[in-house]
Coordinates of C-alpha atoms in Angstrom, one line a residue:
I1 CA 19.3 -14.6 15.8
A2 CA 19.0 -11.3 17.5
P3 CA 21.2 -8.4 16.1
S4 CA 24.5 -7.9 17.9
L5 CA 25.7 -4.3 18.5
S6 CA 28.1 -2.6 16.6
T7 CA 28.4 0.1 14.8
P8 CA 28.2 -0.5 11.0
S9 CA 30.3 1.0 8.8
S10 CA 29.3 4.5 6.9
L11 CA 26.9 3.9 3.6
S12 CA 28.2 4.4 1.0
P13 CA 27.1 4.0 -3.0
S14 CA 29.0 0.2 -3.2
A15 CA 27.3 -0.6 -0.1
L16 CA 23.9 -0.4 -1.2
R17 CA 25.0 -2.2 -4.1
I18 CA 23.6 0.4 -6.5
S19 CA 22.3 -2.3 -9.4
P20 CA 21.7 -0.1 -13.1
R21 CA 19.1 2.1 -13.0
R22 CA 16.0 0.9 -14.6
R23 CA 13.1 2.2 -15.5
R24 CA 10.0 0.2 -16.1
Y25 CA 7.0 1.7 -17.4
A26 CA 3.8 -0.6 -18.0
S27 CA 1.6 0.3 -20.9
P28 CA -1.5 1.9 -20.5
R29 CA -5.0 0.2 -21.1
G30 CA -6.7 2.0 -23.6
A31 CA -9.5 4.6 -21.7
S32 CA -11.3 6.0 -23.8
P33 CA -11.5 10.2 -23.6
A34 CA -14.7 12.2 -23.2
A35 CA -17.2 11.9 -26.6
R36 CA -15.3 15.7 -27.2
W37 CA -11.8 15.3 -26.2
K38 CA -9.8 13.2 -28.8
M39 CA -6.0 11.8 -26.6
E40 CA -3.4 13.4 -27.3
A41 CA -2.2 10.4 -29.9
G42 CA -0.6 12.5 -32.6
G43 CA -2.5 14.8 -33.5
K44 CA -3.6 16.5 -37.0
D45 CA -0.3 18.3 -37.3
G46 CA 1.8 14.7 -36.3
N47 CA 3.2 16.0 -33.1
P48 CA 1.7 14.0 -30.4
L49 CA 3.6 16.3 -27.7
K50 CA 1.7 19.7 -28.8
N51 CA 0.6 20.0 -26.1
Y52 CA 3.6 19.9 -24.2
R53 CA 7.0 22.6 -24.5
I54 CA 10.5 20.0 -24.8
G55 CA 13.3 20.9 -22.8
K56 CA 16.2 19.0 -21.7
T57 CA 17.1 15.7 -21.5
L58 CA 16.8 14.3 -17.3
G59 CA 18.7 11.4 -17.9
I60 CA 18.5 8.4 -20.4
G61 CA 17.4 4.6 -19.8
S62 CA 17.4 1.3 -21.5
F63 CA 14.0 2.9 -23.5
G64 CA 15.2 6.1 -24.2
K65 CA 15.1 9.7 -22.9
V66 CA 14.1 11.4 -20.0
K67 CA 12.7 14.8 -20.1
I68 CA 10.9 18.7 -18.6
A69 CA 8.7 19.6 -20.4
E70 CA 5.9 21.9 -19.7
H71 CA 2.4 22.4 -20.3
I72 CA 2.1 24.7 -22.1
K73 CA -1.7 25.3 -21.0
T74 CA -0.9 24.9 -17.1
G75 CA 2.5 25.9 -17.2
H76 CA 3.5 23.1 -14.7
K77 CA 6.7 21.0 -15.0
V78 CA 6.3 17.7 -16.1
A79 CA 8.3 14.6 -16.8
V80 CA 8.5 12.9 -19.5
K81 CA 9.3 9.1 -20.5
I82 CA 10.2 8.8 -24.0
L83 CA 9.9 4.9 -24.4
N84 CA 11.0 3.4 -27.3
R85 CA 8.8 0.0 -28.5
R86 CA 11.3 -1.5 -30.5
K87 CA 14.1 -1.5 -26.9
I88 CA 10.9 -2.7 -25.6
K89 CA 10.9 -5.0 -27.5
N90 CA 13.1 -6.3 -27.6
M91 CA 14.6 -6.5 -24.2
E92 CA 11.4 -8.0 -23.6
M93 CA 10.2 -6.0 -21.3
E94 CA 6.3 -5.3 -22.5
E95 CA 4.9 -6.7 -19.3
K96 CA 6.4 -5.0 -16.8
V97 CA 6.3 -2.2 -18.7
K98 CA 2.4 -2.6 -19.4
R99 CA 2.4 -3.8 -15.7
E100 CA 3.8 0.0 -14.5
I101 CA 1.7 2.2 -16.3
K102 CA -1.3 0.1 -15.7
I103 CA -0.7 1.1 -11.5
L104 CA 0.6 4.3 -11.8
R105 CA -2.9 5.1 -14.2
L106 CA -4.9 4.4 -11.0
F107 CA -3.0 5.7 -8.2
M108 CA -3.2 9.1 -6.6
H109 CA -1.5 9.2 -3.4
P110 CA 0.7 12.3 -2.0
H111 CA 3.9 10.1 -2.0
I112 CA 3.0 7.6 -5.1
I113 CA 5.0 9.6 -7.8
R114 CA 1.9 10.6 -10.6
L115 CA 1.8 10.1 -14.1
Y116 CA -1.0 12.4 -16.4
E117 CA -0.8 10.4 -19.0
V118 CA -0.2 8.2 -21.8
I119 CA 0.7 9.0 -25.3
E120 CA 1.0 6.8 -28.9
A121 CA 3.1 7.0 -31.6
P122 CA 3.8 4.1 -34.2
A123 CA 7.5 4.0 -32.7
D124 CA 7.5 5.4 -29.3
I125 CA 5.2 6.2 -26.1
Y126 CA 5.7 8.7 -24.3
V127 CA 5.0 8.4 -20.5
V128 CA 3.8 12.4 -19.0
M129 CA 4.5 12.3 -15.0
E130 CA 4.8 14.1 -12.4
Y131 CA 8.3 16.4 -12.3
V132 CA 10.4 15.6 -9.1
K133 CA 13.8 17.1 -9.8
S134 CA 15.3 16.9 -5.8
G135 CA 16.8 13.3 -7.0
E136 CA 16.9 9.6 -5.3
L137 CA 16.7 8.9 -1.4
F138 CA 19.4 6.9 -2.0
D139 CA 21.9 9.5 -3.1
Y140 CA 20.8 11.6 0.3
I141 CA 21.5 8.8 2.5
V142 CA 25.4 8.9 0.8
E143 CA 26.0 12.3 1.2
K144 CA 24.1 13.6 4.8
G145 CA 25.5 9.4 5.7
R146 CA 23.2 8.4 8.9
L147 CA 19.8 10.6 9.5
Q148 CA 19.0 11.8 12.8
E149 CA 15.4 9.9 14.1
E150 CA 13.7 12.9 13.6
E151 CA 14.0 13.7 10.2
A152 CA 14.7 9.3 9.4
R153 CA 11.0 9.2 10.7
R154 CA 10.0 11.9 8.6
F155 CA 10.9 10.2 5.8
F156 CA 9.9 6.3 7.3
Q157 CA 6.2 7.9 7.7
Q158 CA 5.7 8.8 4.4
I159 CA 6.8 5.5 2.7
I160 CA 4.3 3.5 5.1
S161 CA 2.4 5.4 4.0
G162 CA 2.4 5.3 0.2
V163 CA 3.5 1.2 0.5
Q164 CA -0.4 1.2 2.4
Y165 CA -2.2 2.7 0.1
C166 CA -0.5 0.2 -2.1
H167 CA -1.6 -2.7 -0.2
R168 CA -5.0 -1.7 -0.2
N169 CA -5.4 -1.6 -3.6
M170 CA -4.7 -4.7 -4.0
V171 CA -0.8 -3.8 -4.7
V172 CA 2.2 -5.0 -3.2
H173 CA 5.8 -3.5 -4.7
R174 CA 8.8 -6.2 -4.1
D175 CA 11.6 -3.7 -5.0
L176 CA 11.3 -0.7 -2.2
K177 CA 14.9 1.2 -2.5
P178 CA 16.1 4.1 -1.7
E179 CA 16.5 4.0 -5.6
N180 CA 13.5 3.9 -5.9
L181 CA 12.1 6.5 -3.7
L182 CA 12.3 10.5 -5.3
L183 CA 12.3 13.6 -3.4
D184 CA 10.3 16.3 -4.3
N185 CA 10.9 19.9 -4.2
N186 CA 9.8 19.8 -0.4
C187 CA 11.6 16.8 0.3
D188 CA 9.0 14.7 0.2
V189 CA 8.8 10.9 -0.6
K190 CA 7.3 9.8 -4.1
I191 CA 7.1 5.9 -4.4
A192 CA 8.2 5.1 -8.5
D193 CA 9.6 2.5 -10.5
F194 CA 6.7 -0.4 -10.5
G195 CA 7.7 -2.2 -12.1
L196 CA 8.3 -5.4 -10.2
S197 CA 4.6 -4.8 -8.5
N198 CA 2.0 -7.7 -9.3
V199 CA -1.3 -7.7 -7.5
M200 CA -2.8 -9.5 -4.7
R201 CA -5.6 -11.7 -4.7
D202 CA -7.7 -13.9 -2.6
G203 CA -5.9 -16.7 -1.9
H204 CA -3.4 -16.5 -4.0
F205 CA 0.4 -16.4 -2.9
L206 CA 3.2 -15.4 -5.8
K207 CA 6.5 -17.0 -6.6
T208 CA 8.2 -15.0 -8.9
S209 CA 11.6 -13.9 -7.2
C210 CA 12.8 -10.3 -7.6
G211 CA 13.5 -7.1 -6.7
S212 CA 17.3 -5.9 -5.7
P213 CA 18.3 -8.8 -3.1
N214 CA 20.3 -6.5 -0.6
Y215 CA 16.2 -5.8 0.5
A216 CA 14.6 -9.2 -0.2
A217 CA 12.8 -10.5 2.0
P218 CA 14.4 -14.2 3.1
E219 CA 10.9 -15.8 1.4
V220 CA 12.0 -14.1 -1.9
I221 CA 15.1 -15.6 -2.3
S222 CA 14.8 -18.5 -1.1
G223 CA 11.4 -19.6 -3.9
K224 CA 9.1 -19.6 -1.3
L225 CA 5.4 -18.6 -1.9
Y226 CA 4.5 -15.2 -0.2
A227 CA 1.4 -13.2 -0.4
G228 CA 3.2 -10.2 -0.9
P229 CA 2.4 -7.4 1.6
E230 CA 5.0 -9.1 4.2
V231 CA 7.7 -9.1 1.2
D232 CA 7.1 -4.7 1.4
V233 CA 7.3 -4.8 5.6
W234 CA 10.7 -6.3 5.5
S235 CA 12.8 -3.7 2.0
C236 CA 11.3 -1.4 4.5
G237 CA 12.2 -2.5 7.4
V238 CA 16.0 -2.5 5.8
I239 CA 15.5 1.2 4.3
L240 CA 14.1 2.2 7.6
Y241 CA 18.0 0.6 8.9
A242 CA 19.7 2.5 5.8
L243 CA 17.9 6.4 6.9
L244 CA 19.2 5.6 10.9
C245 CA 22.1 4.1 10.4
G246 CA 23.8 5.0 7.4
T247 CA 24.1 1.5 5.9
L248 CA 23.0 -1.8 5.2
P249 CA 21.7 -4.8 7.7
F250 CA 22.6 -7.2 4.8
D251 CA 25.5 -7.2 2.6
D252 CA 27.9 -8.8 1.1
E253 CA 30.5 -8.2 -2.5
N254 CA 29.2 -12.6 -2.5
I255 CA 25.6 -13.2 -2.9
P256 CA 26.1 -16.7 -1.8
N257 CA 27.2 -15.1 1.4
L258 CA 24.6 -12.5 1.3
F259 CA 21.7 -15.0 1.4
K260 CA 23.0 -16.8 3.8
K261 CA 22.7 -13.7 6.3
I262 CA 19.3 -12.5 4.9
K263 CA 17.7 -16.2 5.2
G264 CA 19.5 -16.4 8.6
G265 CA 18.8 -12.4 10.0
I266 CA 22.1 -12.2 11.1
Y267 CA 22.5 -7.9 11.3
T268 CA 24.2 -5.8 13.7
L269 CA 22.1 -3.3 15.0
P270 CA 24.1 -0.3 16.4
S271 CA 23.8 1.1 19.9
H272 CA 23.5 5.1 19.2
L273 CA 19.6 4.1 18.1
S274 CA 17.1 4.9 20.3
G275 CA 14.6 2.3 22.8
P276 CA 12.0 2.6 19.6
A277 CA 13.6 2.4 16.9
R278 CA 15.7 -1.1 18.6
D279 CA 12.3 -2.1 18.4
L280 CA 10.5 -1.9 15.5
I281 CA 14.0 -2.4 12.9
P282 CA 13.9 -6.7 14.4
R283 CA 9.9 -6.9 14.2
M284 CA 10.0 -5.6 11.1
L285 CA 13.4 -7.8 10.1
V286 CA 11.9 -11.6 11.3
V287 CA 12.9 -14.2 8.8
D288 CA 9.1 -15.7 9.5
P289 CA 7.0 -14.1 7.6
M290 CA 4.2 -15.3 9.6
K291 CA 5.8 -14.1 12.6
R292 CA 6.9 -10.0 11.5
I293 CA 5.1 -7.5 11.9
T294 CA 2.4 -5.5 9.8
I295 CA 2.1 -2.7 7.8
R296 CA -1.1 -1.8 10.1
E297 CA 1.5 -2.9 13.8
I298 CA 4.2 -1.2 12.4
R299 CA 1.6 2.4 12.0
E300 CA 0.2 1.6 15.4
H301 CA 4.4 1.6 17.0
P302 CA 5.3 4.4 19.4
W303 CA 8.4 5.6 17.1
F304 CA 6.4 5.9 14.1
E305 CA 3.3 7.6 15.8
A306 CA 5.7 10.3 17.1
Q307 CA 5.0 12.6 15.3
L308 CA 2.8 12.0 12.8
P309 CA 0.9 14.8 10.2
R310 CA -2.5 14.8 10.8
Y311 CA -3.0 14.1 6.9
L312 CA -1.1 10.8 7.4
A313 CA -3.5 10.0 9.8
V314 CA -5.6 7.1 8.4
P315 CA -8.5 8.3 7.0
P316 CA -12.2 7.4 8.3
P317 CA -14.4 4.5 6.9
D318 CA -16.8 7.0 5.0
T319 CA -13.5 8.5 2.3
A320 CA -14.5 6.3 -0.7
Q321 CA -17.0 8.3 -1.3
Q322 CA -14.8 11.2 -1.4
V323 CA -13.0 10.5 -4.6
K324 CA -16.2 11.9 -6.4
K325 CA -15.2 14.9 -4.7
I326 CA -14.1 17.8 -7.6
D327 CA -12.1 20.7 -6.0
E328 CA -13.9 23.7 -7.1
E329 CA -10.6 26.2 -8.0
S330 CA -8.8 23.3 -9.9
L331 CA -12.5 23.2 -12.1
V332 CA -12.5 26.1 -12.7
K333 CA -9.2 27.3 -14.0
V334 CA -9.9 24.8 -16.3
I335 CA -13.1 26.0 -18.0
S336 CA -11.1 29.5 -18.3
L337 CA -8.4 27.5 -20.6
G338 CA -12.1 27.0 -23.0
F339 CA -13.8 23.4 -21.7
D340 CA -16.3 22.3 -21.3
K341 CA -18.2 21.8 -16.8
N342 CA -20.3 19.4 -17.9
L343 CA -17.6 17.3 -19.8
L344 CA -14.6 18.0 -17.6
V345 CA -16.3 16.4 -14.1
E346 CA -18.1 13.3 -16.2
S347 CA -14.4 12.8 -17.0
I348 CA -12.9 13.5 -13.8
H349 CA -16.1 10.5 -12.3
N350 CA -15.0 8.4 -15.4
R351 CA -11.3 8.8 -14.4
L352 CA -10.8 9.7 -17.9
Q353 CA -7.8 10.5 -19.6
N354 CA -7.5 13.9 -22.1
E355 CA -7.1 17.8 -21.9
A356 CA -9.1 18.8 -18.9
T357 CA -8.4 15.9 -16.7
V358 CA -4.9 16.2 -17.6
A359 CA -4.8 20.3 -16.7
Y360 CA -7.1 19.3 -13.9
Y361 CA -4.6 17.2 -12.4
L362 CA -2.0 19.0 -12.6
F363 CA -4.0 22.4 -11.8
L364 CA -4.4 20.4 -8.2
D365 CA -1.7 19.2 -7.6
N366 CA 0.5 21.9 -7.6
K367 CA -1.9 23.6 -5.1
S368 CA -1.7 20.7 -2.9
R369 CA 2.3 21.0 -3.3
T370 CA 2.3 25.1 -2.2
T371 CA -0.2 24.3 0.7
T372 CA -0.4 21.5 2.5
G373 CA 1.4 19.0 0.3
Y374 CA -1.6 16.3 0.4
L375 CA -4.0 15.6 -1.9
G376 CA -6.3 15.2 0.7
A377 CA -7.5 12.1 3.1
G378 CA -10.7 11.0 0.3
Y379 CA -8.0 9.6 -1.4
Q380 CA -6.2 7.5 1.0
E381 CA -8.7 4.5 0.1
A382 CA -9.7 5.9 -3.4
M383 CA -10.3 3.1 -5.9
V384 CA -9.8 0.3 -4.2
S385 CA -13.2 -1.4 -6.1
Y386 CA -12.1 -0.2 -9.6
C387 CA -8.6 -1.4 -8.8
V388 CA -9.8 -5.2 -8.7
H389 CA -12.2 -4.5 -11.6
L390 CA -9.4 -3.1 -13.8
F391 CA -7.0 -5.7 -13.2
A392 CA -9.5 -7.9 -13.8
S393 CA -10.4 -6.7 -16.9
P394 CA -8.3 -8.4 -20.2
D395 CA -8.7 -6.0 -22.0
S396 CA -7.7 -3.4 -19.9
V397 CA -3.8 -2.7 -21.4
L398 CA -2.8 -1.9 -25.2
I399 CA -1.4 -4.3 -27.0
F400 CA 2.3 -3.7 -28.7

């Protein structure tokens, strides 16, 4: 059904139908540290967070608190999510918690929230992540209303870049929405909340109905089989609509009516949109997933390509090799803290978690944020084969 022309009402918290805040963090795989650096699982002094100076509470979730902290050796701020094992078990969320941490440990992208380390203690799991202080894209839209196309395009380009990275690493997010898109100091997007994500495998289809109904694709709410990437494309289409229109394309207090609108592709397209935007949105919100535009086609669309930052360009074919490259400036800073150079390089190449690699990535990320805001094109296609290998291993997650 072709969208009709009208101007939707402005976006509000009720319009976006905020679901209760829920953060799901998967449990880490048992990554072995370099021989002479023990993982921070408590330490001799019994303090699992001995490398951090803990600050105020940023929020309280279903599983525990989120606190701001300072990494003592580098001075950089991080967010520490304290997940209570008992609460996770009682809520039967072990698998979702494991899944998110497992996924985030693999990812290294400027527009995906960074996980630095996971610290285990008897009662709690401490997830040390990138600190993002500017809130959610949801709140930004509520405050500003519909955005100008140039600003909306900047957000959308970053989102699509992150989603494409997920798909290249065989992960479909399945719960993309403005509440799960965080903004950093530079107002850059960070995709978060991978608790509902799943791994794509050749020849396999997904059926689980999950995510927020307003952003869910027709095939998801209908309980049909779906490959994966196409549901993220639909959600991105809903997000783009919200950015440009200040409201949601599909909204109804009555859930059956909402589902009817989604399944029928019934929404209104406001007249203030430019021609290219009016062309792109309907191609993303196609009810038939087989006819829906792909991420690659989105990237080739004129509206998306306009003012595309150089760092978001598709990386050259040989960039998978660049994952082994070491940033010398960050390396020197870590060595100055007293760590052995050879062990550090070995740990980085083998993607091990220990004190030295945590410091290295904190230095690297801070350098990237203060210069180009990007970790380097080489990380765009990093760890694809490693990702597949890790998810195929039954021993790659911790047992609660």
